[in-house]
PDB file of C-alpha atoms and ligand atoms in Angstrom:
ATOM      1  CA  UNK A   2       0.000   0.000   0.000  1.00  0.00           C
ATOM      2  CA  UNK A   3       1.334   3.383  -1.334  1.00  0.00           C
ATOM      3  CA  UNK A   4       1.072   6.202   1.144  1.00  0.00           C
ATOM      4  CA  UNK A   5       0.950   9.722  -0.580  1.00  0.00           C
ATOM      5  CA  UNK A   6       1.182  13.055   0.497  1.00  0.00           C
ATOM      6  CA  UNK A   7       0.339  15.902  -1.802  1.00  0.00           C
ATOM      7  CA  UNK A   8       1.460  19.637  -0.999  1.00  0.00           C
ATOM      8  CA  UNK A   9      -0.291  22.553  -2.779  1.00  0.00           C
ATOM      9  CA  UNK A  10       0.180  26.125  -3.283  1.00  0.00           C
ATOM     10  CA  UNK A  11      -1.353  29.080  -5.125  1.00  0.00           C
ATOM     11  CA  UNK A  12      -0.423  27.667  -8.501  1.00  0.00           C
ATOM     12  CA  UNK A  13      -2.695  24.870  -8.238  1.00  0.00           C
ATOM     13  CA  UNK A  14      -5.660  27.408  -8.176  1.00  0.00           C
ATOM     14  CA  UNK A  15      -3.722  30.266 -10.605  1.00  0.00           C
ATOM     15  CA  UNK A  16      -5.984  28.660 -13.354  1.00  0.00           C
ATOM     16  CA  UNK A  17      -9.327  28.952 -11.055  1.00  0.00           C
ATOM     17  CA  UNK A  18      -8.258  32.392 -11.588  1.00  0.00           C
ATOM     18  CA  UNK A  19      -6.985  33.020  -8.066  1.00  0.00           C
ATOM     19  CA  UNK A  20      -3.665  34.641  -8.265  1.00  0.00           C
ATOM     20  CA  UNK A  21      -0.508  33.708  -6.783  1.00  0.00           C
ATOM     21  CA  UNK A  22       1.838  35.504  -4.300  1.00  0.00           C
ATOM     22  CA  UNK A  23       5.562  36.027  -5.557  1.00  0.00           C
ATOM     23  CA  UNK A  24       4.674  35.582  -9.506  1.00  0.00           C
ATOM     24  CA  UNK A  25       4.687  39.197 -11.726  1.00  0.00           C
ATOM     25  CA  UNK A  26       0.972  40.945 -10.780  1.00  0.00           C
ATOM     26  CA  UNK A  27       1.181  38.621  -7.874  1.00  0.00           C
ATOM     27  CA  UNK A  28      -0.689  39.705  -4.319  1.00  0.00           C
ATOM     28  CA  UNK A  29       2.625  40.464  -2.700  1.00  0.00           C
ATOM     29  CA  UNK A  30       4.152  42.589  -5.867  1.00  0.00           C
ATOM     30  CA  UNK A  31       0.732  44.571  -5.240  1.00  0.00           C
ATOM     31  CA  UNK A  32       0.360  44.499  -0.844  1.00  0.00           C
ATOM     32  CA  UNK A  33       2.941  44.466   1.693  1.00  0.00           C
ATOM     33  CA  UNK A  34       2.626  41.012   3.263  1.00  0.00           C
ATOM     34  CA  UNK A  35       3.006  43.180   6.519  1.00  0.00           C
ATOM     35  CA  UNK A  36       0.156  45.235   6.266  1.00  0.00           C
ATOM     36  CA  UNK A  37      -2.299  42.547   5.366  1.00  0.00           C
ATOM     37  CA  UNK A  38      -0.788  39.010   6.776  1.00  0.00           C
ATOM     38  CA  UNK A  39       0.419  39.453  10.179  1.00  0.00           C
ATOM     39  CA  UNK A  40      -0.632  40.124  13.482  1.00  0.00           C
ATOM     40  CA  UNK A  41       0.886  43.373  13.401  1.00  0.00           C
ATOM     41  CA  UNK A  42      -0.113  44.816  10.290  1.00  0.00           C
ATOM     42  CA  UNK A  43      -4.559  43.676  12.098  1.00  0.00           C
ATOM     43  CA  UNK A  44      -3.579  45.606  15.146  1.00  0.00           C
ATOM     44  CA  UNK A  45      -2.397  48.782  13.566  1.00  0.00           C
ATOM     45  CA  UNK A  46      -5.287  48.679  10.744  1.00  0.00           C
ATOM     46  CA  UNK A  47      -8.123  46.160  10.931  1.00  0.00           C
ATOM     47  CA  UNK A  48      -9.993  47.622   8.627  1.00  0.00           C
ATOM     48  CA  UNK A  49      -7.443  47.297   5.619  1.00  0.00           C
ATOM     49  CA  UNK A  50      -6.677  43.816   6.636  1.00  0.00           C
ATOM     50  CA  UNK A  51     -10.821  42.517   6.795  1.00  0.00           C
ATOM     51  CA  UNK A  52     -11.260  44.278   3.115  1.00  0.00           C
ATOM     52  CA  UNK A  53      -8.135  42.513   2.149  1.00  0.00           C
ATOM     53  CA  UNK A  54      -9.424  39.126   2.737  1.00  0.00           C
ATOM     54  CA  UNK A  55     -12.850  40.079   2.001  1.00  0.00           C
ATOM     55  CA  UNK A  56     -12.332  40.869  -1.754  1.00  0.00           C
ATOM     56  CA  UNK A  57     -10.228  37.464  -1.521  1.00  0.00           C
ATOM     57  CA  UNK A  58     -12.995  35.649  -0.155  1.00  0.00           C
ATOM     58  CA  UNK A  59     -15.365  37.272  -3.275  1.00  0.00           C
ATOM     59  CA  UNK A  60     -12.658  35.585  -5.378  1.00  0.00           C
ATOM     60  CA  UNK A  61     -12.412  32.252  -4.414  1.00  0.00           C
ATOM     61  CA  UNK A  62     -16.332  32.014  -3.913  1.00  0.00           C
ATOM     62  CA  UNK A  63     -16.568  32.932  -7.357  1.00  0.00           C
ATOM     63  CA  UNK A  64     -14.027  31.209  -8.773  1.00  0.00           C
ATOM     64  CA  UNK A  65     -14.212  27.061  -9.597  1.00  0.00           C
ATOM     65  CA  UNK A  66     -12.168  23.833  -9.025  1.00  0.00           C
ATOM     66  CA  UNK A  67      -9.989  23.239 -12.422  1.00  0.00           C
ATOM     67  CA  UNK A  68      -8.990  20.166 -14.221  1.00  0.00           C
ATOM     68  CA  UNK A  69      -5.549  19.886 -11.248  1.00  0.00           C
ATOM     69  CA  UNK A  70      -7.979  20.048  -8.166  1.00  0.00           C
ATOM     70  CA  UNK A  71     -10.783  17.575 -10.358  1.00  0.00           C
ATOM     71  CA  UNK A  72      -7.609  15.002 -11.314  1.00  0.00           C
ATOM     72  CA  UNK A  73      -6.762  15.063  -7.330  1.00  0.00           C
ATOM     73  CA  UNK A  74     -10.472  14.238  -6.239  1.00  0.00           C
ATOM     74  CA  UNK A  75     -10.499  11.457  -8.458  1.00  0.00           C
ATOM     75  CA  UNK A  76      -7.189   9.993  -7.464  1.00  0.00           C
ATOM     76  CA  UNK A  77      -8.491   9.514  -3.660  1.00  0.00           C
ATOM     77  CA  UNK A  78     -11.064   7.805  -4.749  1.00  0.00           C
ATOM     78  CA  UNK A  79      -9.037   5.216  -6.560  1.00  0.00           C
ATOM     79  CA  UNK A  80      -5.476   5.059  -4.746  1.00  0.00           C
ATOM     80  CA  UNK A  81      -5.392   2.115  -2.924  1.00  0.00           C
ATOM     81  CA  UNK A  82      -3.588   3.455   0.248  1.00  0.00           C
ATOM     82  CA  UNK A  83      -3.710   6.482   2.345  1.00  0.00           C
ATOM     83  CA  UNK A  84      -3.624   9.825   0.751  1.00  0.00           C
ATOM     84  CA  UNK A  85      -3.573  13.233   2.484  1.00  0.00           C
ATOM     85  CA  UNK A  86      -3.653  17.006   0.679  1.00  0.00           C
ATOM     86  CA  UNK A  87      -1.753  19.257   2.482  1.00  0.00           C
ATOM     87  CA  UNK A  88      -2.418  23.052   1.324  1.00  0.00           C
ATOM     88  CA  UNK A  89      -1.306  26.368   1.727  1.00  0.00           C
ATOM     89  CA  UNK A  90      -4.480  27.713  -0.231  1.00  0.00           C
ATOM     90  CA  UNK A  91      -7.068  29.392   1.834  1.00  0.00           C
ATOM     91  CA  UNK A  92      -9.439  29.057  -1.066  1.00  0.00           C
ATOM     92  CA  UNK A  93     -11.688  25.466  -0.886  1.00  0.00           C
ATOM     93  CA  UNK A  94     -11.470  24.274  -4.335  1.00  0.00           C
ATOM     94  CA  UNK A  95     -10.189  21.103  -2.925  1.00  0.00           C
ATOM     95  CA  UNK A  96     -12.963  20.459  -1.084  1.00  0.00           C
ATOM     96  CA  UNK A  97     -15.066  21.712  -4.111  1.00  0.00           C
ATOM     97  CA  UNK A  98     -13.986  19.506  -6.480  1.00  0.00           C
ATOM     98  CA  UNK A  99     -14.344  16.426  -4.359  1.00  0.00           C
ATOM     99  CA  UNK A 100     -11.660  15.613  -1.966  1.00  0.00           C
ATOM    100  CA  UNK A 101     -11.750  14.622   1.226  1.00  0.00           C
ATOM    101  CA  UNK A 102      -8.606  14.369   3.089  1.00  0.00           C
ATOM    102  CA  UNK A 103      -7.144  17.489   3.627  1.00  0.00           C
ATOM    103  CA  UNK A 104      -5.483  19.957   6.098  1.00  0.00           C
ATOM    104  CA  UNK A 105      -5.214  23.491   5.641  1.00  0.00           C
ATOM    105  CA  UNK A 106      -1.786  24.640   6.770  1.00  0.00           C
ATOM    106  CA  UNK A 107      -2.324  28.248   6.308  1.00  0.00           C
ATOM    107  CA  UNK A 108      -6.250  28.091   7.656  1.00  0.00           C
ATOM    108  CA  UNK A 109      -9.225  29.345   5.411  1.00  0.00           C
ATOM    109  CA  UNK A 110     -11.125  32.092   4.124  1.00  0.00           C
ATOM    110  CA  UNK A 111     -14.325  30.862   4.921  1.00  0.00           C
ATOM    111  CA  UNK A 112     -13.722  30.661   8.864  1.00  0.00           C
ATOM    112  CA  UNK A 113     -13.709  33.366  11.363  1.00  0.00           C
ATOM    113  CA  UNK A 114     -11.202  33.739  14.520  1.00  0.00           C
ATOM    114  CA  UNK A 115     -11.485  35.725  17.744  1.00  0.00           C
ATOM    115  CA  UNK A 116      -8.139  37.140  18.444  1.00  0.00           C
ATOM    116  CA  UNK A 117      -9.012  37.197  22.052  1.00  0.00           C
ATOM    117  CA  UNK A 118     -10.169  33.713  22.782  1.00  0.00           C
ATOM    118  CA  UNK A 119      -9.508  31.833  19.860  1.00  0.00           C
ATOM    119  CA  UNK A 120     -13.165  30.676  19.476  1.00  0.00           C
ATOM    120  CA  UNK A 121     -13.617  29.803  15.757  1.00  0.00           C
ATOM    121  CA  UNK A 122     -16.932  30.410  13.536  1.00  0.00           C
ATOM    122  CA  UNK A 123     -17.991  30.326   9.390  1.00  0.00           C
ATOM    123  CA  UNK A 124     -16.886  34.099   8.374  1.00  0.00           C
ATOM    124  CA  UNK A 125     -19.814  36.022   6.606  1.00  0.00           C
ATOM    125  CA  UNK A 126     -19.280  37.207   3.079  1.00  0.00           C
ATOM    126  CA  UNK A 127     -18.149  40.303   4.494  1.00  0.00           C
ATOM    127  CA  UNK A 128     -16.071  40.627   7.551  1.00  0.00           C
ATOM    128  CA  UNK A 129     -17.233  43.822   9.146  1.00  0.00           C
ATOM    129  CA  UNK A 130     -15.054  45.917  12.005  1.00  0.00           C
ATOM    130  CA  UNK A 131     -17.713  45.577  14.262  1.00  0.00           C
ATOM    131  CA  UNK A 132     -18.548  41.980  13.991  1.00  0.00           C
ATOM    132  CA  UNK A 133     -18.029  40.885  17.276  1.00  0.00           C
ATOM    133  CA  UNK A 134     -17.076  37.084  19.182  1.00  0.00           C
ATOM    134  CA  UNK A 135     -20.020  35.043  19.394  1.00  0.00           C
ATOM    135  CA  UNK A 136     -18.047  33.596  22.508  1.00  0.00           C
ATOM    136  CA  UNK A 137     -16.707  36.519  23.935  1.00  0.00           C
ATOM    137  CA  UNK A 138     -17.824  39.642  22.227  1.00  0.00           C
ATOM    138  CA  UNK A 139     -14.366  40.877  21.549  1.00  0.00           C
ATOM    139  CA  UNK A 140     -14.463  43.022  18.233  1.00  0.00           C
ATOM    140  CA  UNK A 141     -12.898  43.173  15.536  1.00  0.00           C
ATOM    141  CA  UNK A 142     -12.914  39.263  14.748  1.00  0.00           C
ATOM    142  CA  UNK A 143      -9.947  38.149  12.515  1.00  0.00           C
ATOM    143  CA  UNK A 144     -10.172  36.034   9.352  1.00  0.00           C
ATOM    144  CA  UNK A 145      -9.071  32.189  10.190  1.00  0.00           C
ATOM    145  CA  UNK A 146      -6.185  32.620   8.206  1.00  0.00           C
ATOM    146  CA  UNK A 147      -2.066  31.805   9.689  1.00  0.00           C
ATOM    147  CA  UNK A 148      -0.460  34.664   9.342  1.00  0.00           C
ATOM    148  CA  UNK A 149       3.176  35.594   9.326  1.00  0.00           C
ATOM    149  CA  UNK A 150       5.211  34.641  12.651  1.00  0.00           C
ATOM    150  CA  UNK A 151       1.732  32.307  13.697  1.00  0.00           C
ATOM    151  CA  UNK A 152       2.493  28.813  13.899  1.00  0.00           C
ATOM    152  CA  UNK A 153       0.702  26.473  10.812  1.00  0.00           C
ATOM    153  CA  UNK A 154      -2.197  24.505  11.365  1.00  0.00           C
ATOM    154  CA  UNK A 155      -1.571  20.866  11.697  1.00  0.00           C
ATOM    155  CA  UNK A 156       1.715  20.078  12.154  1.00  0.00           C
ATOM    156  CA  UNK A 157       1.966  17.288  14.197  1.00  0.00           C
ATOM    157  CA  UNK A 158      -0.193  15.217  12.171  1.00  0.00           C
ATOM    158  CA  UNK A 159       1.884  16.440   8.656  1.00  0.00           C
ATOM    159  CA  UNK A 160       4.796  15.240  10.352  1.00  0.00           C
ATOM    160  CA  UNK A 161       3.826  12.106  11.184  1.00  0.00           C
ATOM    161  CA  UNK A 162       2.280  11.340   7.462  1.00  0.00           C
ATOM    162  CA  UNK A 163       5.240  13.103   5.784  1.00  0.00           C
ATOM    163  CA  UNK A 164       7.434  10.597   7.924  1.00  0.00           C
ATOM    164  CA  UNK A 165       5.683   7.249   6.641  1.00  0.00           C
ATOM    165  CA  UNK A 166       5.182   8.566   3.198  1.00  0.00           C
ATOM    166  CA  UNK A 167       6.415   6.572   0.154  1.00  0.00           C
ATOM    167  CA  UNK A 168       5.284   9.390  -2.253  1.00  0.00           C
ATOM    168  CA  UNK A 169       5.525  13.134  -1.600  1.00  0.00           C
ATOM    169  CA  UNK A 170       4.274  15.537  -4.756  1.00  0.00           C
ATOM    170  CA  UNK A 171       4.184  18.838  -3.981  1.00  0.00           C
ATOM    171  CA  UNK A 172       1.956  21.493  -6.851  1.00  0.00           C
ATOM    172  CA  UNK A 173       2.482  24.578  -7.797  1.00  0.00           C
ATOM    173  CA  UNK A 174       4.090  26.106  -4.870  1.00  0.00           C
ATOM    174  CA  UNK A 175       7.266  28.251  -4.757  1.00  0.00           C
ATOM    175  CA  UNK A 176       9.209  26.538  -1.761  1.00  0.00           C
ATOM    176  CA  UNK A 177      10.208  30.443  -0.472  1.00  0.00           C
ATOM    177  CA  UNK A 178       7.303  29.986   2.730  1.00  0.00           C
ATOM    178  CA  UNK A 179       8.461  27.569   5.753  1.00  0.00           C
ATOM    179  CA  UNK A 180       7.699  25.034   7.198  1.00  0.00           C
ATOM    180  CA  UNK A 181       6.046  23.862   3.901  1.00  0.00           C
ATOM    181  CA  UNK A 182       9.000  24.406   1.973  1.00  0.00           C
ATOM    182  CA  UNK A 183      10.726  21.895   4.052  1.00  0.00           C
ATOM    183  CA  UNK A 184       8.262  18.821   3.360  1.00  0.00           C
ATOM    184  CA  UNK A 185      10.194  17.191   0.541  1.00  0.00           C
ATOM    185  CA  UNK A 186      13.631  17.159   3.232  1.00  0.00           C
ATOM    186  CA  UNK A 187      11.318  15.385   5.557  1.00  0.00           C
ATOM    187  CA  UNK A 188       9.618  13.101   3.158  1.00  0.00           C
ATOM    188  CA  UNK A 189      12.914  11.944   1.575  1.00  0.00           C
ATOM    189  CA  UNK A 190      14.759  11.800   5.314  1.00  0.00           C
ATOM    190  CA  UNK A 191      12.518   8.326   5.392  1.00  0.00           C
ATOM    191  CA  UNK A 192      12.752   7.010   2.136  1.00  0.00           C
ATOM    192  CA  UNK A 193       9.615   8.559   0.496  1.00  0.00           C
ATOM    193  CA  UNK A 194      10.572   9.708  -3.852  1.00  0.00           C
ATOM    194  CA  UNK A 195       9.904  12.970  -4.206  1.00  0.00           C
ATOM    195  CA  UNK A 196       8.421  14.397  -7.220  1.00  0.00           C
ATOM    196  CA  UNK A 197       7.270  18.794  -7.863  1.00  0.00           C
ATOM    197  CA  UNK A 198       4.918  19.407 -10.439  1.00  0.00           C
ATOM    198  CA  UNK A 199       5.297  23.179 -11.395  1.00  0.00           C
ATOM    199  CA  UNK A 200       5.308  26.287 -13.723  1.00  0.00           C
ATOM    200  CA  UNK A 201       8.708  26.778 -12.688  1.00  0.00           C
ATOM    201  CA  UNK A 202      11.221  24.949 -10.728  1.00  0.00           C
ATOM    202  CA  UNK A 203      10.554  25.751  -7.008  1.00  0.00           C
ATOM    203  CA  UNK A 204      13.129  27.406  -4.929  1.00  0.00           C
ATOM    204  CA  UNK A 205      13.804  23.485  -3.172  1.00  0.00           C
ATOM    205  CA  UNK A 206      13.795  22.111  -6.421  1.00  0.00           C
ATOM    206  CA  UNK A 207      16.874  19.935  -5.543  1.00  0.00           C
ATOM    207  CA  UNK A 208      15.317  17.818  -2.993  1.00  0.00           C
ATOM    208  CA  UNK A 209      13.004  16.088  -5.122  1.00  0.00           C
ATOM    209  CA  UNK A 210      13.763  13.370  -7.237  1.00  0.00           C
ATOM    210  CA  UNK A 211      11.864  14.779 -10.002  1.00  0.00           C
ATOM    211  CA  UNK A 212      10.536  17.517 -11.686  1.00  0.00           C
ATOM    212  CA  UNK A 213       8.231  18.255 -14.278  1.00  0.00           C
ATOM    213  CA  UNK A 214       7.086  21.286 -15.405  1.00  0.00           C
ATOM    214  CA  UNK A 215       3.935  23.120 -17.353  1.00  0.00           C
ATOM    215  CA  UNK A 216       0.466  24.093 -16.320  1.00  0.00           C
ATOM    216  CA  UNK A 217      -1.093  22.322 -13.376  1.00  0.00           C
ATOM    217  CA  UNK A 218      -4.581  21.786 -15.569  1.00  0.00           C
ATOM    218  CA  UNK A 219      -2.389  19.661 -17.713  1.00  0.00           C
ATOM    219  CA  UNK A 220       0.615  18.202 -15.743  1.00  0.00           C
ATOM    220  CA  UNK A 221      -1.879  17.030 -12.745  1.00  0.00           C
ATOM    221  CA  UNK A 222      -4.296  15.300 -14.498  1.00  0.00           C
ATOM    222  CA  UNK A 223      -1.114  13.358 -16.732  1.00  0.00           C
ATOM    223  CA  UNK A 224       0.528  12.541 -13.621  1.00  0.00           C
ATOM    224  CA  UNK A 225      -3.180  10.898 -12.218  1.00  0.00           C
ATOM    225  CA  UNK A 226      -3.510   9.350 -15.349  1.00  0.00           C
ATOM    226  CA  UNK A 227      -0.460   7.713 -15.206  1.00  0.00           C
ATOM    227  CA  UNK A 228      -0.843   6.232 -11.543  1.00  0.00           C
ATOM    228  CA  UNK A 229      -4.397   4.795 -12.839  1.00  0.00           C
ATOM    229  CA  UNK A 230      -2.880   2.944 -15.352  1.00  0.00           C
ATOM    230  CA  UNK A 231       0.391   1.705 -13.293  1.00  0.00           C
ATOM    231  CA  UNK A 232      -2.585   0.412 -10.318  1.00  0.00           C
ATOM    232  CA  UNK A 233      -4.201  -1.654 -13.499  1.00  0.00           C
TER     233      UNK A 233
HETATM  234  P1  LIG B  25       3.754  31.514  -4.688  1.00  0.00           P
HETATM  235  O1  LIG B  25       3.074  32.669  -5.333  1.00  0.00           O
HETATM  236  O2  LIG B  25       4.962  31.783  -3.857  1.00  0.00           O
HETATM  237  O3  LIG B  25       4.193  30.476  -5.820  1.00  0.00           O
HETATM  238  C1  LIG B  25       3.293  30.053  -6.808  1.00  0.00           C
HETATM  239  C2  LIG B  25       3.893  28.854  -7.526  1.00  0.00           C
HETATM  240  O4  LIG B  25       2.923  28.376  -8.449  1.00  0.00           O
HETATM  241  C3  LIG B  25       5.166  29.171  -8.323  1.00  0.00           C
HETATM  242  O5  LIG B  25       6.095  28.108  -8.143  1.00  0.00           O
HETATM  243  C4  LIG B  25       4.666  29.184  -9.777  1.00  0.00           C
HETATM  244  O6  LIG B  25       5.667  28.764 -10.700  1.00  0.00           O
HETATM  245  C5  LIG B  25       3.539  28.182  -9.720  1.00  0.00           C
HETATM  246  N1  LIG B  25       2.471  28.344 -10.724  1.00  0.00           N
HETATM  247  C6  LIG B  25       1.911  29.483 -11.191  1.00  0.00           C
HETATM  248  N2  LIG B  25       0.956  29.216 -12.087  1.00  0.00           N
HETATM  249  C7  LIG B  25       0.894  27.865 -12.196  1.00  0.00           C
HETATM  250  C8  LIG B  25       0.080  26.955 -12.956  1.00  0.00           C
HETATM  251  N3  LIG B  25      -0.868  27.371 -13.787  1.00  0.00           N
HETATM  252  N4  LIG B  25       0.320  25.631 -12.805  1.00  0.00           N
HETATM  253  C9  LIG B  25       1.284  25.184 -11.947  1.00  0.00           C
HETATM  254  N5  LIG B  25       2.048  25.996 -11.201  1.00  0.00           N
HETATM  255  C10 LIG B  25       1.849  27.311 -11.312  1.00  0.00           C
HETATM  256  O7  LIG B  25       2.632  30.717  -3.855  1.00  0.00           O
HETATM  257  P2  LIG B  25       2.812  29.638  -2.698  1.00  0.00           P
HETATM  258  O8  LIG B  25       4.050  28.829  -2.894  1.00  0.00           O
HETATM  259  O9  LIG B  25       1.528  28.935  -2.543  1.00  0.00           O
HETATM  260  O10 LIG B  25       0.916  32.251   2.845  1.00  0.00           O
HETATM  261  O11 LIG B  25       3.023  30.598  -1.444  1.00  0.00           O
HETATM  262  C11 LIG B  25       3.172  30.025  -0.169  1.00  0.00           C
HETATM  263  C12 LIG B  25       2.568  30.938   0.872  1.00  0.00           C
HETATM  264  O12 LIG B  25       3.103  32.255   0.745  1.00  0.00           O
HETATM  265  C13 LIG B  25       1.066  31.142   0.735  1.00  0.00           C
HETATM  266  O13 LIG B  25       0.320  30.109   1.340  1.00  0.00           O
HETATM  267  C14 LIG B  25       0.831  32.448   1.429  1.00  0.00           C
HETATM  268  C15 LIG B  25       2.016  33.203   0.890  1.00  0.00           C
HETATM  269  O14 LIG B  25       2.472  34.236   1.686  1.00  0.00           O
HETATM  270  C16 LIG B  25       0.257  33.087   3.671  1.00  0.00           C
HETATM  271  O15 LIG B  25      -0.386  34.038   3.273  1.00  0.00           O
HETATM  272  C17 LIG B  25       0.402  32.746   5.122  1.00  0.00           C
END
């Protein structure tokens, strides 16, 4: 039984129509990251931070799981072993187009977080300043998202998979953010092959055993086509 662990980043949803981060017209060539993704940048101006996500929330509701997050659904549904996504993406194509097994490192758009007591709740469409803690009834509420210098979601149970994986594929992710960038080290400490499937090589590029590169919406659903026929 294969185990498989897939990591994905913003370029597994760039042809949802969701942009990217570090890519020309990407969100942090256009916002500094320290305005609108860390703790610092919410306490000096909520505001600017809750229209930030906002208009990304409008995105990814509008936008749709492509022929990458499709080709992923159906590959849990016929790999034979266990099978985890692991993304950065605060958007929920994943879950859109079908998969089940998944941890969001970097949390979600679609949850809400009081910064006083941690109590979590679905976020409206619109995050509003005065939207207070259903818990508590601290205001402003914070979008459920991991910000800069905030410790990822889930890491003791990535660990543990990345550790008795046989197969690590990370998509369409830059290897610049940590401790993500670090999963294919881990993976291949224990054994697992390594493969990236990319635009461009990644920044950890040489830790993986392969890499191939072009357009998620093709390279994805090649790559699942090629484990269905290997399984028979
Ligand atoms: P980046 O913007 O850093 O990298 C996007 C990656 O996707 C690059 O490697 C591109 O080559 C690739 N790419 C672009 N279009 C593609 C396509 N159509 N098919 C395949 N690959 C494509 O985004 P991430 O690596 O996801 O964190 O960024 C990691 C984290 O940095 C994000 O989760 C976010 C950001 O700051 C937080 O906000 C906490």
């Amino acid at each position: 039984m294969k185990r498989l662990v897939i990591l994905t980043g913003a370029g597994i949803s760039a042809e949802s129509g969701l942009g990217t981060f570090r890519e020309k017209d990407g969100l942090w060539t256009r916002y500094d990251l320290n305005d609108v993704a860390t703790p610092r940048g919410f306490a000096r101006n909520p505001g600017l931070v809750l229209d930030f996500y906002n208009a990304r929330r409008a995105n990814a509701r509008a936008a749709c799981p492509n022929a990458a997050h499709v080709a992923l659904a159906e590959l849990e549904a016929f790999w034979p072993g266990e099978m985890l996504i692991v993304t950065q993406n605060v958007d929920d194509l994943h879950e859109r187009a079908g998969s089940q097994s998944i941890l969001h490192i970097h949390g979600g758009l679609e949850g809400a977080l009081c910064a006083a007591c941690d109590h979590r709740w679905p976020a409206p469409a619109e995050m509003r300043l005065a939207d207070a803690c259903p818990a508590c009834g601290h205001a402003p509420a914070r979008p459920d998202i991991v910000w800069f210098g905030e410790y990822p979601y889930h890491m003791q149970q990535i660990e543990a998979a990345l550790l008795r994986a046989d197969l690590f594929v990370a998509i369409g992710t830059s290897g610049t953010v940590y401790p993500a960038a670090g999963f294919a080290e881990i993976a291949a400490r224990t054994g697992a092959d390594c493969l990236e499937l990319n635009a461009e090589a990644s920044a950890v590029a040489p830790d993986f055993d392969e890499v191939r590169l072009g357009p998620a919406s093709r390279i994805v659903p090649e790559w699942v086509a090629e484990l269905r026929a290997a399984l028979g």
